[in-house]
Coordinates of C-alpha atoms and ligand atoms in Angstrom, one line a residue:
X1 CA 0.0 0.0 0.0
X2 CA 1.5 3.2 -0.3
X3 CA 2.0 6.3 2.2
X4 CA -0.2 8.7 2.5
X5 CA 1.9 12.5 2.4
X6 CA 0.0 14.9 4.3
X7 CA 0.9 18.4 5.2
X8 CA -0.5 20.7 7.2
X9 CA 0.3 24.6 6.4
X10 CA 0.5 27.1 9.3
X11 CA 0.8 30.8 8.6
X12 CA 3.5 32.3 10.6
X13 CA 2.4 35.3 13.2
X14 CA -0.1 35.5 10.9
X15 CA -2.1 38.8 11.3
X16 CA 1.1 40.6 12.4
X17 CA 2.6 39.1 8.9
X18 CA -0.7 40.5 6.9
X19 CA 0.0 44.0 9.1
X20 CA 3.4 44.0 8.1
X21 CA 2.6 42.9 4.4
X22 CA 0.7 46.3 3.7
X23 CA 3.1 48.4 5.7
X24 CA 6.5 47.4 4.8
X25 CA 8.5 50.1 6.9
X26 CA 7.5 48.3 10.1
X27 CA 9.1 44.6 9.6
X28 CA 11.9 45.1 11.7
X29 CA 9.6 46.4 14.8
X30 CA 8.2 44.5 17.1
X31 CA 4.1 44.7 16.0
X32 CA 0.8 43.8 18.0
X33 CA -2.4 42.9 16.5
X34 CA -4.8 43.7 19.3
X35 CA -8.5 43.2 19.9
X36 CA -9.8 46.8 21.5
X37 CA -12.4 46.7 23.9
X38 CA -13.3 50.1 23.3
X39 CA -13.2 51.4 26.5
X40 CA -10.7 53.2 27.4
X41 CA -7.9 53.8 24.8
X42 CA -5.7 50.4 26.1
X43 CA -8.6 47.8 27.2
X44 CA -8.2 44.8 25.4
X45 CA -6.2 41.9 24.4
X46 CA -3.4 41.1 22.0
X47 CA -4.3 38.5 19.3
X48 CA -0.7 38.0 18.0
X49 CA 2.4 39.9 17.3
X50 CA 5.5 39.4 15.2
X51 CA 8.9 37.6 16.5
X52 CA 10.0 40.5 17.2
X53 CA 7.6 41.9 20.0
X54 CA 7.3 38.4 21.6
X55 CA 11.2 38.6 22.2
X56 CA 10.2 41.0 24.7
X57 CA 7.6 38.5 26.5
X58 CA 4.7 40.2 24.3
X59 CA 1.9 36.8 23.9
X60 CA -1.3 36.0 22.5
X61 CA -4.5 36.5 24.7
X62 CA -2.3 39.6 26.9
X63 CA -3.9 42.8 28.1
X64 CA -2.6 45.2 25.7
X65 CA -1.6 47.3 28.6
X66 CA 0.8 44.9 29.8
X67 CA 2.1 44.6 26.2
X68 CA 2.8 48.1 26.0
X69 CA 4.8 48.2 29.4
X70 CA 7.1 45.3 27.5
X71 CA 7.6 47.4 24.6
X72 CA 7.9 50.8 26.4
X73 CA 10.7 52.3 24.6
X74 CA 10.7 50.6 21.4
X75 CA 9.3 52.0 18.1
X76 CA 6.6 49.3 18.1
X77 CA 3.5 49.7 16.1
X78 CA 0.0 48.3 17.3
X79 CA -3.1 48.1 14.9
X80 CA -6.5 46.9 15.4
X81 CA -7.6 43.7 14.2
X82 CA -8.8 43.7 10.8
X83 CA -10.6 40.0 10.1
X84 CA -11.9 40.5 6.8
X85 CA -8.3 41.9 5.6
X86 CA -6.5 38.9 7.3
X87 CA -9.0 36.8 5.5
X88 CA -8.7 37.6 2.2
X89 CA -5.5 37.2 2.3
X90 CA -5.9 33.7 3.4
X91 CA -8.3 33.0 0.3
X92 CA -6.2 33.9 -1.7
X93 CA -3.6 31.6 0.3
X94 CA -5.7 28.8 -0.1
X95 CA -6.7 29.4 -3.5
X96 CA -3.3 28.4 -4.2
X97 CA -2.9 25.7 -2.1
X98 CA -5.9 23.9 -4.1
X99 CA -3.8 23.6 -7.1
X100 CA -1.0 22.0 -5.1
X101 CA -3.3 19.1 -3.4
X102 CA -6.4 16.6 -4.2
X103 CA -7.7 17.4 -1.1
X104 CA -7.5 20.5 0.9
X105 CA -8.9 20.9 4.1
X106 CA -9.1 24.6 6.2
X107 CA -9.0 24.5 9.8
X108 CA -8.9 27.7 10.7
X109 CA -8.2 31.3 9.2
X110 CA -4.1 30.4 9.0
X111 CA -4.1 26.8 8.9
X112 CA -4.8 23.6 6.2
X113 CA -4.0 20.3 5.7
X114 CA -2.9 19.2 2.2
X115 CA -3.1 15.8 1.2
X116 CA -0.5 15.6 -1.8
X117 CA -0.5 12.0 -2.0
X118 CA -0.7 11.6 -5.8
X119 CA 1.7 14.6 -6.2
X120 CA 4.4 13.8 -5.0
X121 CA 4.1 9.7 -5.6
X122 CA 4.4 8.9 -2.1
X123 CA 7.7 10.1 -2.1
X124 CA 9.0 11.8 1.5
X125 CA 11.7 12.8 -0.3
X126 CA 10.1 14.5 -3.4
X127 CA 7.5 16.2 -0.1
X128 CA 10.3 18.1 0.6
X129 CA 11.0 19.8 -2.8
X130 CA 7.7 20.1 -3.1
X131 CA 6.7 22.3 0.3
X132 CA 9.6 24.2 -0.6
X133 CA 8.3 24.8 -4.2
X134 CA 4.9 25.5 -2.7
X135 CA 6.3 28.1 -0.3
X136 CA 8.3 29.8 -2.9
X137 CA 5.4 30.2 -4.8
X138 CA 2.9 31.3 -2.0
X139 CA 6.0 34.2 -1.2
X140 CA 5.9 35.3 -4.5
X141 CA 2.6 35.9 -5.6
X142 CA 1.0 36.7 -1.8
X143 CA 4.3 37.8 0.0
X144 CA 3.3 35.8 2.8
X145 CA 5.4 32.8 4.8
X146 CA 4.5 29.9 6.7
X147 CA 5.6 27.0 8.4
X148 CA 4.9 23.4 7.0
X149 CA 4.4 19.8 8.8
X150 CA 5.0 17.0 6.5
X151 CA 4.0 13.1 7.6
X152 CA 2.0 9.7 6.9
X153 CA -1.0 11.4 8.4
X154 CA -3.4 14.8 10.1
X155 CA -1.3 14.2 13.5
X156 CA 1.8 13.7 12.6
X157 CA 1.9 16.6 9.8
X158 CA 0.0 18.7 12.6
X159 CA 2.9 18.0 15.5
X160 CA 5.7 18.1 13.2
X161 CA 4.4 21.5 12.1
X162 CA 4.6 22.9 15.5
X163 CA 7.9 21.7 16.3
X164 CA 9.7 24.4 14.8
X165 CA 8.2 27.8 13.1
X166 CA 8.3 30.4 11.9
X167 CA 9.2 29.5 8.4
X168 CA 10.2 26.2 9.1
X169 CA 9.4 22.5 7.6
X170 CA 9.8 19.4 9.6
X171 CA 8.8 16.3 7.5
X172 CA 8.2 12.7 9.8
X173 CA 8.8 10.0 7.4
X174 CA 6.3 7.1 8.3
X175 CA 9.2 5.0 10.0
X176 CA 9.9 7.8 12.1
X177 CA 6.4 8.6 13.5
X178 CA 6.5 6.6 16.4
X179 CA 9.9 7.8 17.6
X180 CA 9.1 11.3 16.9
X181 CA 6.2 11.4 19.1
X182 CA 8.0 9.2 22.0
X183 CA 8.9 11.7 23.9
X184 CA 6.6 14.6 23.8
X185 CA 4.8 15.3 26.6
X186 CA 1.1 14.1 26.7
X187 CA -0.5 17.2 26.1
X188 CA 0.8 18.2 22.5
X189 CA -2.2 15.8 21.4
X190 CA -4.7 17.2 20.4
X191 CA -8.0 16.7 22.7
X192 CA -5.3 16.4 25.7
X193 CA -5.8 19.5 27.8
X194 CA -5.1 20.6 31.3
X195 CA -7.6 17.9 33.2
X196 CA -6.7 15.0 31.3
X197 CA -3.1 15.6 31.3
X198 CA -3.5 15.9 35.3
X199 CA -5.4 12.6 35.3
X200 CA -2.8 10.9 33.2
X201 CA 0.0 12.2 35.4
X202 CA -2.1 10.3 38.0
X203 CA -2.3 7.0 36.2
X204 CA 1.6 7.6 35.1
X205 CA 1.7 8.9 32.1
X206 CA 3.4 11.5 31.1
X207 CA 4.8 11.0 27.7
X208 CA 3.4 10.2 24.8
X209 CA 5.8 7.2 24.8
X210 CA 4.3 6.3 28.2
X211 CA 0.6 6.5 26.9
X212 CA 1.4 4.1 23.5
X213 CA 2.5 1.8 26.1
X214 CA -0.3 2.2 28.3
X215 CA -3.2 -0.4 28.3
X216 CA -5.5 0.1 26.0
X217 CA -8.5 -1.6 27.9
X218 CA -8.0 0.5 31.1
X219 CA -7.8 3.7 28.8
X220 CA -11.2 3.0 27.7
X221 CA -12.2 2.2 31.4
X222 CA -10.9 5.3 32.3
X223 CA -11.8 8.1 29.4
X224 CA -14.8 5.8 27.9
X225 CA -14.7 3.8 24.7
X226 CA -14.4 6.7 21.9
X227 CA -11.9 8.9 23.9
X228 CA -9.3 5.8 25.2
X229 CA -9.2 4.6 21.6
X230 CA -8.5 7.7 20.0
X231 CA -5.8 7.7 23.0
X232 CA -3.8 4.5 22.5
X233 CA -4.1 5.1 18.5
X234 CA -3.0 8.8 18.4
X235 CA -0.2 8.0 20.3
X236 CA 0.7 5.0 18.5
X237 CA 0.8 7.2 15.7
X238 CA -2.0 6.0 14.1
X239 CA -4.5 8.4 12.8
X240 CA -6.9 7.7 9.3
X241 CA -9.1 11.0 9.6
X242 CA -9.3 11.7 5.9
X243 CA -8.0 15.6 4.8
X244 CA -11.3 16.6 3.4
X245 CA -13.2 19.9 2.6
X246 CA -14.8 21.5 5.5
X247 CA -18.7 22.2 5.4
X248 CA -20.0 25.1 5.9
X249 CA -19.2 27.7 8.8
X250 CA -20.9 26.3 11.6
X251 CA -22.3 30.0 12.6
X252 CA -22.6 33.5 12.5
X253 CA -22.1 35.7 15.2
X254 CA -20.9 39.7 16.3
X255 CA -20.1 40.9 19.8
X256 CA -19.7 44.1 21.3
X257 CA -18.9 46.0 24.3
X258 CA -21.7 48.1 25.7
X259 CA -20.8 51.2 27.0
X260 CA -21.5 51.0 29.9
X261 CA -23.1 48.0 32.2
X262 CA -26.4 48.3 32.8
X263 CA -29.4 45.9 33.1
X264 CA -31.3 47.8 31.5
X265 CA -33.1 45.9 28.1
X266 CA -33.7 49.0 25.7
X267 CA -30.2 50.0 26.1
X268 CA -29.0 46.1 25.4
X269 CA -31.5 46.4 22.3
X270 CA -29.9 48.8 21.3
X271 CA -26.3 47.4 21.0
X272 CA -27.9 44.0 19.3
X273 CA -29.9 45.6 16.9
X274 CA -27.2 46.9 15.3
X275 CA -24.9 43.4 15.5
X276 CA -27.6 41.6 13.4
X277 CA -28.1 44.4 10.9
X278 CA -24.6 43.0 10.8
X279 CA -25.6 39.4 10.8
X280 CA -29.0 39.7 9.0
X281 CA -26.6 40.8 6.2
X282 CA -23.9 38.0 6.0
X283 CA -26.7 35.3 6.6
X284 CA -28.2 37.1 3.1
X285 CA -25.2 37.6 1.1
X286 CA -24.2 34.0 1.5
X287 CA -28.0 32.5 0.8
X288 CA -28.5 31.0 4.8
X289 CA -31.2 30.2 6.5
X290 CA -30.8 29.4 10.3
X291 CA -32.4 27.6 13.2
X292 CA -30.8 28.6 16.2
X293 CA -30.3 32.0 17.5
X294 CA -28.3 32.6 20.7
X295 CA -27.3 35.7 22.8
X296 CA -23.8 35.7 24.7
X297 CA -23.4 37.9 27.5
X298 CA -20.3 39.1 29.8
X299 CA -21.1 40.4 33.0
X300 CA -19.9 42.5 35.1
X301 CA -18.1 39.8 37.1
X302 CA -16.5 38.4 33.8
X303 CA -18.6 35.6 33.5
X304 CA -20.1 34.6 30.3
X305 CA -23.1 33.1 29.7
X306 CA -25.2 31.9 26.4
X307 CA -29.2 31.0 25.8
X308 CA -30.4 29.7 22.7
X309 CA -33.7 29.0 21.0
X310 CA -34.3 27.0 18.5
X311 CA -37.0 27.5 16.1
X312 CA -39.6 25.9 14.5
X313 CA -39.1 26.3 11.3
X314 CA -35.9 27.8 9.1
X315 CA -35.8 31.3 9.4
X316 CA -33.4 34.1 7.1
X317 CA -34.7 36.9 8.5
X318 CA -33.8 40.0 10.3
X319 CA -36.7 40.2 12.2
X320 CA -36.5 37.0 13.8
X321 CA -33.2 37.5 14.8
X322 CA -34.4 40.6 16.5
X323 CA -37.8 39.0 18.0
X324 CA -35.7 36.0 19.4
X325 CA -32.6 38.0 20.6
X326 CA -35.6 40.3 22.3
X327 CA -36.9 37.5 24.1
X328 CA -34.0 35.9 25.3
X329 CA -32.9 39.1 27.0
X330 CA -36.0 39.6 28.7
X331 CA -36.2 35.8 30.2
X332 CA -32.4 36.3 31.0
X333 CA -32.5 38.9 33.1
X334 CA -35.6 38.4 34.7
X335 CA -32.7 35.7 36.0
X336 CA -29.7 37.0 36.9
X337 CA -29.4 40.3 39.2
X338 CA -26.0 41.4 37.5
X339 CA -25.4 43.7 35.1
X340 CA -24.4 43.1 31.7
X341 CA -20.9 44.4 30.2
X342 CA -20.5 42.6 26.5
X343 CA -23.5 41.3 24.8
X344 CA -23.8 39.0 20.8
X345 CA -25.4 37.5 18.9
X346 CA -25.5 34.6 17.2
X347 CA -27.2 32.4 14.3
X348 CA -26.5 28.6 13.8
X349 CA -28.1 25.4 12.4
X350 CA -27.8 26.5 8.9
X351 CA -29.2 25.2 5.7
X352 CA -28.4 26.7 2.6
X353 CA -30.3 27.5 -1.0
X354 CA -27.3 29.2 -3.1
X355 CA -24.1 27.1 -3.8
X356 CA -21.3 28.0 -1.2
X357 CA -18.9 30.4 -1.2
X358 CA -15.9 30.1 1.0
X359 CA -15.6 32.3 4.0
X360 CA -14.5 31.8 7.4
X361 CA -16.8 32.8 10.6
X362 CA -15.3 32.7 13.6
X363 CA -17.4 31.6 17.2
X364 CA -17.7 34.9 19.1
X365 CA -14.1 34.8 17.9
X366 CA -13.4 38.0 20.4
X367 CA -11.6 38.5 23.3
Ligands
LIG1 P1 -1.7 31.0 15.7 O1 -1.4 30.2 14.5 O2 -1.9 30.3 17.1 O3 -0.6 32.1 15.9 P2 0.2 33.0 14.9 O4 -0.1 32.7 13.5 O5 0.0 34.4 15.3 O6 1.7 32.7 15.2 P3 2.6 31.4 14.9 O7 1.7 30.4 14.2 O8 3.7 31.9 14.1 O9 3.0 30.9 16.3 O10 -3.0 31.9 15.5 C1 -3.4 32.3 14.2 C2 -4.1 33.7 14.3 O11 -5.2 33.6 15.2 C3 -3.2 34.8 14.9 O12 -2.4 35.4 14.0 C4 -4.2 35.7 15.6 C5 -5.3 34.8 16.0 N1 -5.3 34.5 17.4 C6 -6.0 35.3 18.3 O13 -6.7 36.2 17.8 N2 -6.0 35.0 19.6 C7 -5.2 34.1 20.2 O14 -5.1 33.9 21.4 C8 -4.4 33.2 19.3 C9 -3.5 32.2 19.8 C10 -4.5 33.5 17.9
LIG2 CA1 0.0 30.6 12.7

C-alpha cells in the first residue's frame, strides 16, 4: 500500500505578517495585533504579534496594557484587528494551495491540511522539494510565509508542524512517526488539555511514549470507549481522519462592548440591533437560513453566559433575529441580578439555497 503524504500549512504570526505585508516600513519592529475593547484607549487583548515583539515576552491573549509596558521604549506599532483583511488574504492563500493538493482541508483562518498523495508519488523525499516549491510560490505571488508539517498522516503533519516555526518545515517519514512522538509530553495531542493531562499524570503517564505503552482496555475504562481509543491510536501514531473539505461555517455571530453595564433591556436592544443588521446581512449575502439564535453575554463579574432558542421552522430573516434575541434578553435577566458588560449574537443550524462560497466565521471569535 502506499503512504499517505500529508501536510498541514501554518501561517506564521499570521495577522502581524498580513500587518506587516501592507506596511513594509514596520518589519523590523516588534508589531501587535490587538482586539480593542473600546473602552478606554488600552482595554483589550493582544491577538498576536510578530517575532519581534514576543522577544520582549509580548503573547497572545495579553492585556494590551501589559504589552505596552514590555515594549515601552521601542518603536513598536499596534493596529487593530482587521478580520476581513486577514482573511482575504488567506483566500487567496488557499486558493493556491488547491492547485498543489487533491484534497485540501481549512481549519482555521491560518491553517490547512494538504493531502499531496498523488503529487508527490508517495515520495517523503520529493514532499520536501515540493513544500519548498509550494512556499516559494505562495512568497511570491501573496508575499506571505508559513511553516509546513510534513508526515504519513493529520497528526503527525500537525505536531511536526509545531515543532519548529516560523518559516520552518519538519517532515516525519512514516518509519519515524513513532519515535518522533515518544517523547513529547502528553498534552501536545490534540484533545489532551489541562484535566486529562493531570489525570494521566495520575495514572503515570506523562509522555506520549508512556501512553502508546499504556493499556489500551484500562484507557477505555478510564476516558470511555471513543476517547481511550482515540488515545492509544493517536499515540501509537496511528490516525486515518481523511483531509477533506470543511462544510459550511458552523455559525454566524458579532459581539460588542456596551458602553456602559447596565441591566437595562432597551439599552441592550440597542447594542444587538445593530450586531444583526450586521448578521441579518452575512446570513443574506451568503443565501443561509438558520435555526438557532443565541445571545452571549459578559457580565460584570467576567462571566459569560449563552441561551439559545431554537425555532420551529428555518428562518433568514432580520426580524426573527431581533424577536428572538428580544426575548432571550427579557427571560435572562428576569434571571440574573447582575449587570451586563458585552452582549452578541448569534445564528447557527444553517441550511443553505445558493451554492457555497468560502468564508470563514469565527465563534464569538473576540476576546
Ligand atoms: P496562531 O497560529 O496560534 O498564531 P500566529 O499565527 O499568530 O503565530 P505562529 O503560528 O507563528 O505561532 O494563531 C493564528 C491567528 O489567530 C493569529 O495570527 C491571531 C489569531 N489569534 C487570536 O486572535 N488570539 C489568540 O489567542 C491566538 C493564539 C491567535
Ligand atoms: Ca499561525
Amino acid at each position: 500500500m502506499q503512504n499517505h503524504v500529508i501536510m498541514l500549512a501554518d501561517f506564521d504570526y499570521f495577522f502581524a505578517q498580513c500587518e506587516e505585508l501592507r506596511n513594509p516600513t514596520i518589519k523590523d519592529k516588534p508589531v501587535v495585533v490587538g482586539v480593542y475593547s473600546g473602552r478606554t484607549e488600552d482595554s483589550g487583548a493582544v491577538s498576536t504579534s510578530n517575532y519581534v515583539a514576543r522577544k520582549y515576552g509580548v503573547k497572545s491573549g495579553m492585556p494590551l496594557f501589559l504589552a505596552k509596558r514590555k515594549l515601552e521604549g521601542t518603536d513598536a506599532v499596534f493596529f487593530h484587528v482587521d478580520h476581513e483583511y486577514y482573511e482575504q488574504i488567506s483566500n487567496r492563500i488557499m486558493e493556491i494551495f488547491r492547485g498543489y493538493a487533491t484534497n485540501l482541508e481549512q481549519v482555521s483562518v491560518d491553517e490547512a491540511y494538504l493531502d499531496v498523495t498523488e503529487q508527490v508519488e508517495g515520495s517523503f523525499e520529493k514532499a520536501g522539494e515540493y513544500a519548498q516549491k509550494i512556499k516559494a510560490d505562495v512568497k511570491r505571488q501573496v508575499g506571505i510565509s508559513f511553516t509546513i508539517g510534513v508526515g504519513p498522516n493529520k497528526l503527525i503533519a500537525k505536531i511536526a508542524c509545531d515543532s519548529q516555526k516560523p518559516d520552518g518545515l519538519t517532515i516525519i517519514k512514516p518509519e519515524e512517526a513513532e519515535a518522533f512522538l515518544a517523547p513529547l509530553p502528553v498534552d501536545r495531542l490534540l484533545g489532551v488539555g489541562k484535566k486529562t493531562t493531570t489525570r494521566m499524570e495520575q495514572m503515570g503517564i506523562k509522555t506520549i511514549s508512556d501512553l502508546a505503552k499504556y493499556d489500551c482496555q484500562r484507557l477505555i475504562e478510564v476516558f470511555g470507549k471513543a476517547l481511550g481509543i482515540y488515545f492509544h491510536n493517536a499515540a501509537n501514531a496511528v490516525d486515518n481522519e481523511p483531509v477533506q473539505e470543511q462544510g459550511e461555517a458552523e455559525s454566524i455571530s458579532r459581539i460588542g462592548t456596551l458602553k456602559q453595564d447596565t441591566r437595562d433591556l432597551a439599552f441592550i436592544l440597542q447594542k444587538t440591533n445593530e450586531l444583526t443588521e450586521d448578521i441579518a446581512q452575512e446570513v443574506a449575502e451568503k443565501g443561509l437560513s438558520f435555526k438557532t439564535v443565541s445571545i452571549y453575554m459578559v457580565l460584570t463579574d467576567l462571566s459569560s453566559k449563552t441561551r439559545s432558542i431554537t425555532l420551529e421552522q428555518l428562518a433568514k430573516d432580520k426580524e426573527t433575529i431581533l424577536r428572538n434575541t428580544r426575548s432571550l434578553f427579557e427571560k435572562f435577566l428576569g434571571e440574573s441580578t447582575l449587570e451586563v458588560r458585552r452582549v452578541g449574537v448569534k445564528v447557527s443550524g444553517f441550511s443553505r439555497e445558493e451554492p457555497r462560497q468560502k468564508k470563514l466565521t469565527s465563534f464569538f471569535q473576540t476576546a
